[in-house]
mmCIF file of C-alpha atoms and ligand atoms in Angstrom:
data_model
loop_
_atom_site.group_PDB
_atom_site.id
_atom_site.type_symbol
_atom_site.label_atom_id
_atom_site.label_comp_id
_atom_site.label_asym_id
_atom_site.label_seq_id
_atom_site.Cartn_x
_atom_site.Cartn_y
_atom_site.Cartn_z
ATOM 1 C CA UNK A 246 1.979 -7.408 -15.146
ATOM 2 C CA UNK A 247 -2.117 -7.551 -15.007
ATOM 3 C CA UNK A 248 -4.674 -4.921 -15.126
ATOM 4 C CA UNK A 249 -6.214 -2.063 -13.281
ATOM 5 C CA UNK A 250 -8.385 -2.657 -10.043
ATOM 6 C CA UNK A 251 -10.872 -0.250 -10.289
ATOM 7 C CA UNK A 252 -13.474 -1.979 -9.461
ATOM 8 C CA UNK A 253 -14.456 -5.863 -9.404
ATOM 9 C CA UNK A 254 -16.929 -5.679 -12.042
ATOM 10 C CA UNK A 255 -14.383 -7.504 -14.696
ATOM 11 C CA UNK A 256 -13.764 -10.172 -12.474
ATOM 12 C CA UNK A 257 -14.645 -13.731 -13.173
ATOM 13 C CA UNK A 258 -15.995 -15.757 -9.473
ATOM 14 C CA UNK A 259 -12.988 -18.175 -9.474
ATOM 15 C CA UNK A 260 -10.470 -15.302 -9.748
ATOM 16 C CA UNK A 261 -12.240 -13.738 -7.024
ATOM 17 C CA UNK A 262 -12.366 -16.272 -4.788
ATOM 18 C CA UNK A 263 -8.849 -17.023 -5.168
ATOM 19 C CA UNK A 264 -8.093 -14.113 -4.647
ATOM 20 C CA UNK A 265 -9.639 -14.218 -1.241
ATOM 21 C CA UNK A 266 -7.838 -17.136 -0.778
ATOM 22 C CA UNK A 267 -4.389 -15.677 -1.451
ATOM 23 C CA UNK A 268 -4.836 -12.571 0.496
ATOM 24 C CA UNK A 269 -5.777 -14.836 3.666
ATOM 25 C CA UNK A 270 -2.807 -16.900 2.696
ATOM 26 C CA UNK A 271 -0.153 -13.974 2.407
ATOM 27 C CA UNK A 272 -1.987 -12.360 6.013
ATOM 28 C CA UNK A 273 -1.046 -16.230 7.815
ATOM 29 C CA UNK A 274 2.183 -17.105 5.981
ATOM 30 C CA UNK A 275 4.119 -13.988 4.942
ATOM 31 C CA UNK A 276 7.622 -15.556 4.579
ATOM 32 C CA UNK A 277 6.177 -18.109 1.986
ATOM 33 C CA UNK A 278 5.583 -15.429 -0.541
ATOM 34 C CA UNK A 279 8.853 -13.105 0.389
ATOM 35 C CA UNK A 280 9.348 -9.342 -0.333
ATOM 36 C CA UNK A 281 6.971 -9.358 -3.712
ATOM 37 C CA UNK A 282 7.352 -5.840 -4.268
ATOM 38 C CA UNK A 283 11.151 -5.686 -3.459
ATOM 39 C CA UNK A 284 12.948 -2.265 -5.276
ATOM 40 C CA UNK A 285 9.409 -1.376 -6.512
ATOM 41 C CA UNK A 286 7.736 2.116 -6.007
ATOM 42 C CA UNK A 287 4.262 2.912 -5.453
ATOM 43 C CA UNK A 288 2.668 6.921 -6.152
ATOM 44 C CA UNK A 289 -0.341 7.255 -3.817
ATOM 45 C CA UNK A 290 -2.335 10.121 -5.048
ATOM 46 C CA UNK A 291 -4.992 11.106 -2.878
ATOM 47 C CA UNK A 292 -7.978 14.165 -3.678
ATOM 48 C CA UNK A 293 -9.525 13.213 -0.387
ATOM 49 C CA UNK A 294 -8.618 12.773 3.381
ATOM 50 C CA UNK A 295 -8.010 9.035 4.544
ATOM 51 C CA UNK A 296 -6.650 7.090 7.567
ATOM 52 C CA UNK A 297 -6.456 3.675 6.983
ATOM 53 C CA UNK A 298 -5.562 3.549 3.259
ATOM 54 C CA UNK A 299 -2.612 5.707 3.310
ATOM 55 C CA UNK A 300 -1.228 4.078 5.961
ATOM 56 C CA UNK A 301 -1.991 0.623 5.459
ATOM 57 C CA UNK A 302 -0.987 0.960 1.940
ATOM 58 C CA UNK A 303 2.680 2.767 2.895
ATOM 59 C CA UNK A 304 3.297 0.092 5.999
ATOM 60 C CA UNK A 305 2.100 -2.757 3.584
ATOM 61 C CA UNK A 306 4.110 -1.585 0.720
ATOM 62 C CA UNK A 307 7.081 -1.092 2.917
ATOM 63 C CA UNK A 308 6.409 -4.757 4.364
ATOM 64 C CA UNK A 309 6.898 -6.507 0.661
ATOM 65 C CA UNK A 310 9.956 -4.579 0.061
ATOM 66 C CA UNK A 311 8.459 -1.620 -1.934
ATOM 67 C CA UNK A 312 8.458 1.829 -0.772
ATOM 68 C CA UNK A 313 5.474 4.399 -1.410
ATOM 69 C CA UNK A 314 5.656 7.929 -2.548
ATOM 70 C CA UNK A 315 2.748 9.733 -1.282
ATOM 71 C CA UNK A 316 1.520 13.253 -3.284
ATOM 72 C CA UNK A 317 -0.872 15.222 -1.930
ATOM 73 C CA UNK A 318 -3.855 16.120 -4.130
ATOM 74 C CA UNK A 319 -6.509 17.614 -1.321
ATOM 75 C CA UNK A 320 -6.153 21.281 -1.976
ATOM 76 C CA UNK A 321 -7.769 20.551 -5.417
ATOM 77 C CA UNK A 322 -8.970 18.084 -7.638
ATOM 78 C CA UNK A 323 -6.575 16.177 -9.756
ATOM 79 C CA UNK A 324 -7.802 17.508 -12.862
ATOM 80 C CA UNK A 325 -7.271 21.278 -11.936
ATOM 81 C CA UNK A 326 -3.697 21.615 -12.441
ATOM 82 C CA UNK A 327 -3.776 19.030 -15.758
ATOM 83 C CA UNK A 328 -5.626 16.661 -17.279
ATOM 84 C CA UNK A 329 -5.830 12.677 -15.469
ATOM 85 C CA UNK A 330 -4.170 10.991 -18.846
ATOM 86 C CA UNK A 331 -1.238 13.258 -18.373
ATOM 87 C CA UNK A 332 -0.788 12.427 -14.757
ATOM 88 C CA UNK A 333 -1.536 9.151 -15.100
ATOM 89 C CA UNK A 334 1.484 8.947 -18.163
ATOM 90 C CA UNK A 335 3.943 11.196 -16.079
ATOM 91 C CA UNK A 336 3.955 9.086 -12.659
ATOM 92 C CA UNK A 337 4.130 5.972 -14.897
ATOM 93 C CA UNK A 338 7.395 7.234 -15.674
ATOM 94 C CA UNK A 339 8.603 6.387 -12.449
ATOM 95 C CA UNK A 340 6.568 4.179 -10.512
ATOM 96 C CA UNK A 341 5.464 0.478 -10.718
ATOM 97 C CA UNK A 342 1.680 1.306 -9.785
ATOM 98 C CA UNK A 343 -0.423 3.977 -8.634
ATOM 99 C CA UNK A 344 -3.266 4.017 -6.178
ATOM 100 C CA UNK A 345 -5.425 6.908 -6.101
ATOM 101 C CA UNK A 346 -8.385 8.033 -3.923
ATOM 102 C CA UNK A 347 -10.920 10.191 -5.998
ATOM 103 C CA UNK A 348 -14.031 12.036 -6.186
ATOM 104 C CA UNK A 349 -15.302 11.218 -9.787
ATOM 105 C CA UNK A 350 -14.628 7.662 -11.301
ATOM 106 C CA UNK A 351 -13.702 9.291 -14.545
ATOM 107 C CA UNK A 352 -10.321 10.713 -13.132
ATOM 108 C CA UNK A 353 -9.380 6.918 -12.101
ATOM 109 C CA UNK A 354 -10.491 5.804 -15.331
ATOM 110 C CA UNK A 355 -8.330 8.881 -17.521
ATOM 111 C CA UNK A 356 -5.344 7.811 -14.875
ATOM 112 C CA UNK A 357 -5.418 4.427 -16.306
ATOM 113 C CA UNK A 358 -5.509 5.646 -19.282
ATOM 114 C CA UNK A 359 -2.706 7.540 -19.308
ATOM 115 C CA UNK A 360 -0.701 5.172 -17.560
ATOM 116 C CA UNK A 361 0.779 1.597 -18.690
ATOM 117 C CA UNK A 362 1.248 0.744 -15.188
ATOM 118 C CA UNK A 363 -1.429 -0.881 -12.848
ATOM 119 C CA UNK A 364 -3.957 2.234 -11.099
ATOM 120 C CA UNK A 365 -5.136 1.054 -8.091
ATOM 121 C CA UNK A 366 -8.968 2.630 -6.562
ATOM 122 C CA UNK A 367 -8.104 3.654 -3.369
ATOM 123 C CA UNK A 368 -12.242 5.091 -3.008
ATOM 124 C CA UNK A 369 -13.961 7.146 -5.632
ATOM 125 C CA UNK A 370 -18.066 8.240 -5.580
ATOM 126 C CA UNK A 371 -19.104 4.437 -7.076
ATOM 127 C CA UNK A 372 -16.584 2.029 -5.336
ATOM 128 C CA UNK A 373 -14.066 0.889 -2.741
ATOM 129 C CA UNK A 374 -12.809 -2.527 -3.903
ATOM 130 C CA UNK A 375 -10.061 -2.585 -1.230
ATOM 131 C CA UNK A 376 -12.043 -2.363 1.147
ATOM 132 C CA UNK A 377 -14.295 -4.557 -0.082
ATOM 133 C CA UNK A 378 -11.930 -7.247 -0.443
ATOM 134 C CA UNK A 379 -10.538 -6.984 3.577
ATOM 135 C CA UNK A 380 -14.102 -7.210 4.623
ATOM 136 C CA UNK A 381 -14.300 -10.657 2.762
ATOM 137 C CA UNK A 382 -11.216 -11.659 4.459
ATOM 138 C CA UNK A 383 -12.871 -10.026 7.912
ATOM 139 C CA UNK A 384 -15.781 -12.257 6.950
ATOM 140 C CA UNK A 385 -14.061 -15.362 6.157
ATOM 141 C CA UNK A 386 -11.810 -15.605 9.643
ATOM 142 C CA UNK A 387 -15.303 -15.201 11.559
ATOM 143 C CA UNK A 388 -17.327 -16.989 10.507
ATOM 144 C CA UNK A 389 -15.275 -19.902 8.443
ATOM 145 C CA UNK A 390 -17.012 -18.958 5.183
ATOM 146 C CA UNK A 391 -18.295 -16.241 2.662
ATOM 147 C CA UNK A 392 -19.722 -18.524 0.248
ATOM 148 C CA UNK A 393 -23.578 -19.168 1.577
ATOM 149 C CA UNK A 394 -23.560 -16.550 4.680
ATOM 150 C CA UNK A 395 -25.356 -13.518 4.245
ATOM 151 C CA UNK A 396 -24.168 -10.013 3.933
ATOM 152 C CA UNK A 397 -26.200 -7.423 5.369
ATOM 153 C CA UNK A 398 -26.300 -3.848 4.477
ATOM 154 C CA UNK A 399 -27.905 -1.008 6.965
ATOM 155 C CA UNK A 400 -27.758 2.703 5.597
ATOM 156 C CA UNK A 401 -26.718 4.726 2.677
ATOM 157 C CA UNK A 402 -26.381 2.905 -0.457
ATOM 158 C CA UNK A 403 -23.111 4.289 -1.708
ATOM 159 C CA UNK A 404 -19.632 3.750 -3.185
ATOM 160 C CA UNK A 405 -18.930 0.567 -0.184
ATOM 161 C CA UNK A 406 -22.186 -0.482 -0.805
ATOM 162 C CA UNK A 407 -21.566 -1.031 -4.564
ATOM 163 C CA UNK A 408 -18.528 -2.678 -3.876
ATOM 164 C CA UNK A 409 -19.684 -5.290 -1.207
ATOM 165 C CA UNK A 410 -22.230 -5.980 -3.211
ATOM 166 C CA UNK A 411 -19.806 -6.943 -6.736
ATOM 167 C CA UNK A 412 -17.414 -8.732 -4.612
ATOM 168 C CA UNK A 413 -20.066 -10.056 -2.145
ATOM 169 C CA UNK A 414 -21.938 -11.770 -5.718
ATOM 170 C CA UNK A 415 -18.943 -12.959 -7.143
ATOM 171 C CA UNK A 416 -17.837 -14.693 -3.642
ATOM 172 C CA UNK A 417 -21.313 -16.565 -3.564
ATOM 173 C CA UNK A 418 -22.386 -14.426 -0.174
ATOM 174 C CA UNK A 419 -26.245 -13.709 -0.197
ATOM 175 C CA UNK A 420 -26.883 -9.882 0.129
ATOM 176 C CA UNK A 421 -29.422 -7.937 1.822
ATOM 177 C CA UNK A 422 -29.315 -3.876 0.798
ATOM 178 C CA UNK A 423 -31.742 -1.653 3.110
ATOM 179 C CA UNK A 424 -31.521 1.873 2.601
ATOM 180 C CA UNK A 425 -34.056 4.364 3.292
ATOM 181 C CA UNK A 426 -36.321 5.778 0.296
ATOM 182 C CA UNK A 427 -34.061 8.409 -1.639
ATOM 183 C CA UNK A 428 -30.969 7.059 -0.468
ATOM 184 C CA UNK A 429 -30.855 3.835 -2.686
ATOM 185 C CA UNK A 430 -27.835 2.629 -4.760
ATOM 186 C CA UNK A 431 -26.625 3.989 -8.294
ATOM 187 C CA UNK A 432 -29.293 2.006 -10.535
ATOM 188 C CA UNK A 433 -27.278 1.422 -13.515
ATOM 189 C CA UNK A 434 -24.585 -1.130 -10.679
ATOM 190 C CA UNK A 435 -28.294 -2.465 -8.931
ATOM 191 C CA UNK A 436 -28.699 -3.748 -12.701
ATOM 192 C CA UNK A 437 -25.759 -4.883 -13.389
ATOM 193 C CA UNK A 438 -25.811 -6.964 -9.345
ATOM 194 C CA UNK A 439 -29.003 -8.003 -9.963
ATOM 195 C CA UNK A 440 -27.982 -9.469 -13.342
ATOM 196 C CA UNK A 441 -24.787 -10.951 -11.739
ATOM 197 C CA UNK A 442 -26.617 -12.675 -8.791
ATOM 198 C CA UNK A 443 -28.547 -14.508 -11.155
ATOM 199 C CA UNK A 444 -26.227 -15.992 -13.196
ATOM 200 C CA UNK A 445 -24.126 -17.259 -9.777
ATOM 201 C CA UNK A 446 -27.523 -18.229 -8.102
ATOM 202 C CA UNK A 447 -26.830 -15.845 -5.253
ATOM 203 C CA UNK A 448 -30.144 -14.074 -3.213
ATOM 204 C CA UNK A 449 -29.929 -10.509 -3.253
ATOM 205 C CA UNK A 450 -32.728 -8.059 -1.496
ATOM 206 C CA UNK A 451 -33.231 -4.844 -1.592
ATOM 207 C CA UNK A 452 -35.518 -3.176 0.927
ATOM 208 C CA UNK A 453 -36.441 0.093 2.899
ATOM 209 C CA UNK A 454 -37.844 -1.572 6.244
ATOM 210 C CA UNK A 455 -35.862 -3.234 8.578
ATOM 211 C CA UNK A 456 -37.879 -6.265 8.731
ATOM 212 C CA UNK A 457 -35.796 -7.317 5.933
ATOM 213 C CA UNK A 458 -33.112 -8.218 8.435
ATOM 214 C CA UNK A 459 -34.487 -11.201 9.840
ATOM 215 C CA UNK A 460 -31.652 -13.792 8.010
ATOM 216 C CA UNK A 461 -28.224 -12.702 7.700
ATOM 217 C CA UNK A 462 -25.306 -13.455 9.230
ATOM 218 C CA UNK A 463 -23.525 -9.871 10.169
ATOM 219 C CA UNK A 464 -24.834 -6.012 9.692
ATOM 220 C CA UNK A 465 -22.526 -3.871 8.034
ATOM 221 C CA UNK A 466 -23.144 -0.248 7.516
ATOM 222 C CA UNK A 467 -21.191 3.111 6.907
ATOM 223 C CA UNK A 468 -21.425 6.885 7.486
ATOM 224 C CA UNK A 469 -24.952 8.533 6.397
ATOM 225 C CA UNK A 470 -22.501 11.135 4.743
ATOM 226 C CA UNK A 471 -19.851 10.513 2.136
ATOM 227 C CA UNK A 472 -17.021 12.477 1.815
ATOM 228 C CA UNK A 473 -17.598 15.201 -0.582
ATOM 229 C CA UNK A 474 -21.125 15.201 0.696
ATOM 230 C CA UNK A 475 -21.835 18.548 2.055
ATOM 231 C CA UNK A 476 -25.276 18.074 3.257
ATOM 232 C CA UNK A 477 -26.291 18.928 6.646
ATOM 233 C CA UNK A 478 -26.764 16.642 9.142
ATOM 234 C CA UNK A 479 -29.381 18.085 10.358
ATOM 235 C CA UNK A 480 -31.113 17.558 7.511
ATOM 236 C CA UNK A 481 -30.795 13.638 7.287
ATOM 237 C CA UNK A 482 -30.849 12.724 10.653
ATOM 238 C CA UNK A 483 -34.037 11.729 11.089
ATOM 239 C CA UNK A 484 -34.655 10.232 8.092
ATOM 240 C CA UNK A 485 -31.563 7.758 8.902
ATOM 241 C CA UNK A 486 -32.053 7.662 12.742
ATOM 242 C CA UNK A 487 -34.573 4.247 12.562
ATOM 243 C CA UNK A 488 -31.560 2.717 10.273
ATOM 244 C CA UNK A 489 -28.345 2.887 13.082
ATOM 245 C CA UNK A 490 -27.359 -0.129 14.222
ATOM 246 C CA UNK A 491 -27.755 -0.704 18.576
ATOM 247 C CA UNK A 492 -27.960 -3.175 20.669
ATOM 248 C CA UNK A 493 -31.703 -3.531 20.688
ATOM 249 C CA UNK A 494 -32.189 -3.758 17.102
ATOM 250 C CA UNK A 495 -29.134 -6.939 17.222
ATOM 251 C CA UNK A 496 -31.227 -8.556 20.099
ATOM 252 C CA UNK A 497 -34.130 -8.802 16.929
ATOM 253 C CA UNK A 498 -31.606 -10.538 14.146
ATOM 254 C CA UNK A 499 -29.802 -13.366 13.734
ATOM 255 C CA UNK A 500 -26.471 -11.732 12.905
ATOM 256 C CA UNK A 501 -23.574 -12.274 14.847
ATOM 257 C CA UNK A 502 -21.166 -9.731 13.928
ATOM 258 C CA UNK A 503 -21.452 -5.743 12.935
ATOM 259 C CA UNK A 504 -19.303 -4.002 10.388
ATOM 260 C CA UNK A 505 -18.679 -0.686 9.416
ATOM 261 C CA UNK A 506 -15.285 0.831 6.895
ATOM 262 C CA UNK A 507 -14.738 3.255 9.120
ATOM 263 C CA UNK A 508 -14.639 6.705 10.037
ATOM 264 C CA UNK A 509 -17.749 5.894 11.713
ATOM 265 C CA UNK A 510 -19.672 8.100 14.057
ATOM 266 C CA UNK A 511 -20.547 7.058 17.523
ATOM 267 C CA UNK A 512 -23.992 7.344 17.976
ATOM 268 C CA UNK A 513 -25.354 8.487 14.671
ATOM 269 C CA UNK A 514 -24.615 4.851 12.059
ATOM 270 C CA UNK A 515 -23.803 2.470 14.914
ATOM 271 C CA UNK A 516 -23.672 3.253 19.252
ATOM 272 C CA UNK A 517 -20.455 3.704 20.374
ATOM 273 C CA UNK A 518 -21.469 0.571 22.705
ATOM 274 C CA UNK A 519 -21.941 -1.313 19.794
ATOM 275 C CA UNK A 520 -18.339 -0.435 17.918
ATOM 276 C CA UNK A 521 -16.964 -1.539 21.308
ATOM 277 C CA UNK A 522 -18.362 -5.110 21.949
ATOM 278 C CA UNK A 523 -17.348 -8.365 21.201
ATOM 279 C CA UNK A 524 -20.155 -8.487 18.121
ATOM 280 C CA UNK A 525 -17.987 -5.183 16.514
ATOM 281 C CA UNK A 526 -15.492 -6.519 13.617
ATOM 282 C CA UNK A 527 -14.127 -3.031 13.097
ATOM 283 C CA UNK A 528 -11.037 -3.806 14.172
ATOM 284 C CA UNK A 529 -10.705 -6.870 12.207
ATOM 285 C CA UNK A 530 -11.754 -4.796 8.934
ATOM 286 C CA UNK A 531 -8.956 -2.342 9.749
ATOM 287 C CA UNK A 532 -6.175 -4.781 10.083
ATOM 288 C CA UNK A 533 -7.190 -6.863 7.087
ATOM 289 C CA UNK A 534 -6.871 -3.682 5.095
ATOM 290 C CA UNK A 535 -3.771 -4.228 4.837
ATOM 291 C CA UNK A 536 -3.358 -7.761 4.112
ATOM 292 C CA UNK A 537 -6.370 -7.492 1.142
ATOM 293 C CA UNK A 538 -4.077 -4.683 -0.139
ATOM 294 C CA UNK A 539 -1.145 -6.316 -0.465
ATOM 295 C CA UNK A 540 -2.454 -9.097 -2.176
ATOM 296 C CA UNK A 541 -4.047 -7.034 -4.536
ATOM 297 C CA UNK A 542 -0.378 -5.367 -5.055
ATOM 298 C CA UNK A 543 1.249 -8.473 -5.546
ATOM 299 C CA UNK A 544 -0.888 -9.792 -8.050
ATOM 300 C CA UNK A 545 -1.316 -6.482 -10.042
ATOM 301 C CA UNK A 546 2.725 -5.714 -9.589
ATOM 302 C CA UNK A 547 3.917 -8.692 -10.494
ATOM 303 C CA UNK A 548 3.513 -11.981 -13.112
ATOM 304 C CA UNK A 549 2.477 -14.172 -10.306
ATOM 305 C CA UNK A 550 -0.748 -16.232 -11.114
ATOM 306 C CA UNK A 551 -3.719 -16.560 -8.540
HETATM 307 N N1 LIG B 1325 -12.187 2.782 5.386
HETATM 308 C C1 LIG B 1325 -11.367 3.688 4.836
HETATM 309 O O1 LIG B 1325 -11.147 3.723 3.627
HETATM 310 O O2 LIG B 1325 -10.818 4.547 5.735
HETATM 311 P P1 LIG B 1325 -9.984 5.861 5.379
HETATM 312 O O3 LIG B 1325 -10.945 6.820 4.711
HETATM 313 O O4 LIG B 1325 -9.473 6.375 6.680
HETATM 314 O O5 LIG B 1325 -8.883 5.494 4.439
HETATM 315 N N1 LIG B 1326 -18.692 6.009 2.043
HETATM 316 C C1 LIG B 1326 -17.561 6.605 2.721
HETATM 317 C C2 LIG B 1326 -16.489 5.588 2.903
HETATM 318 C C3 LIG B 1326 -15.279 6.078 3.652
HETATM 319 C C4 LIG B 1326 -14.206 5.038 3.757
HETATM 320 C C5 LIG B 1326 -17.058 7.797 1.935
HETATM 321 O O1 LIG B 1326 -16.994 7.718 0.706
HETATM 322 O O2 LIG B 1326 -16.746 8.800 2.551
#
């Protein structure tokens, strides 16, 4: 059994990398690896709405042999009805790992406290390491490599940001972060990325003007508004309108490819035009969700070695 994913920030390069390379092997040749997660049970506790996590977790799960229990946790914060530790130690009682979406970091961090089984961060307010992982993978099948391309970032620096970033570093992919002023990522992880690009000779930018786009290899960005964010969009609109990605501004970079996590809204991040064309890799990110997950899963759930 191995540790918590919570984020990537423990990770070494060479464990990261392989296990890129393990996830895009299990995606291409499921029947060499068999049902890794046969007569084991997952608890999926979610404080927030999702799409593709549940599901792709519970199909995934289902897919290695393992079957998912999913609790609903959206009428009110985990920690309302009893303390995260005590959670965390109950469903350890009966489940081999637990993946939880969150709004404060802290409650995944007292769940894996509480628990001696693996916790899994299905999204919290600083990262999304799934994700993170399946966009790698998204990455990798387009455009042959990760290590040397470079990653750019249009929009809100948030918890997706943070964690392409970590696992963007520790991949050897060149980063480029443009946010507008006020909307920059959490300092205290820009230190810590900073810090870790130098010490794997990676470039990483961070900028407010789009001219900072120039050299990459695909635009990625997400919603202007995180979940849990209430603020109107009214109010932000115009401060992020010059930073959605369109067709005119892809005619002035090099990129070849757009991504986005998803939910992503037509017109406001990225044009519905854009989602839609043969640059969009949304659909790619989606499916690999999946795939990065159950990777992740396999290693956490079982004694297997990258
Ligand atoms: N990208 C992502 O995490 O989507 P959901 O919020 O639908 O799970
Ligand atoms: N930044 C977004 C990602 C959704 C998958 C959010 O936290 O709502």
């Amino acid at each position: 059994m191995h540790q918590d994913l919570l984020s990537f920030r423990q990770w070494n390069s060479d464990d990261a990398q392989k296990l890129l390379t393990f996830a895009l092997d299990l995606k291409q040749q499921p029947n060499k690896y068999g049902r890794l997660l046969e007569g084991k049970t997952v608890v999926a506790i979610f404080e927030k709405p999702s799409l593709r996590t549940r599901v792709s977790f519970d199909i995934g799960i289902n897919k290695l042999g393992g079957h998912m229990v999913y609790v609903d946790s959206q009428g009110a914060e985990l920690k309302k009805r009893e303390d995260p530790i005590d959670v965390g130690a109950n469903l350890a009682q009966w489940t081999d790992a637990i993946v939880s979406r969150v709004y404060a970091h802290a409650t995944l961090e007292q769940l894996a406290e509480g628990s001696h089984v693996p916790v899994i961060n299905a999204l919290c307010d600083r990262y999304h390491p799934c994700q993170a992982l399946a966009d790698y993978m998204s990455m990798h099948e387009h455009l042959g490599s990760v290590r040397g391309k470079t990653m750019a970032y249009v929009g809100d620096g948030n918890n997706v940001t943070h964690s392409l970033l970590i696992l963007g570093v520790l991949l050897g992919c060149h980063q480029v972060v443009i946010t507008p002023k006020g909307y920059e990522i959490d300092d205290e992880i820009k230190a810590f990325v900073i810090a870790l690009a130098d010490e794997h000779n990676v470039e990483v930018t961070f900028a407010s003007e789009m001219s900072a786009l120039a050299r990459c290899d695909v635009i990625y960005t997400d919603t202007w508004l995180s979940m849990g964010d209430n603020t109107p969009l009214a109010d932000i609109k115009d401060t992020f309108m010059p930073y959605q990605l369109n067709d005119e501004l892809m005619k002035h970079t090099h990129a070849s490819y757009v991504m986005h996590c998803q939910p992503a809204h037509r017109d406001l991040e990225i044009t519905g035009q854009l989602m839609d064309s043969e640059q969009s890799l949304l659909m790619a990110q989606a499916n690999n969700r999946m795939h990065a997950q159950n990777a992740i899963l396999s290693y956490l759930m079982t004694d297997m070695s990258l």
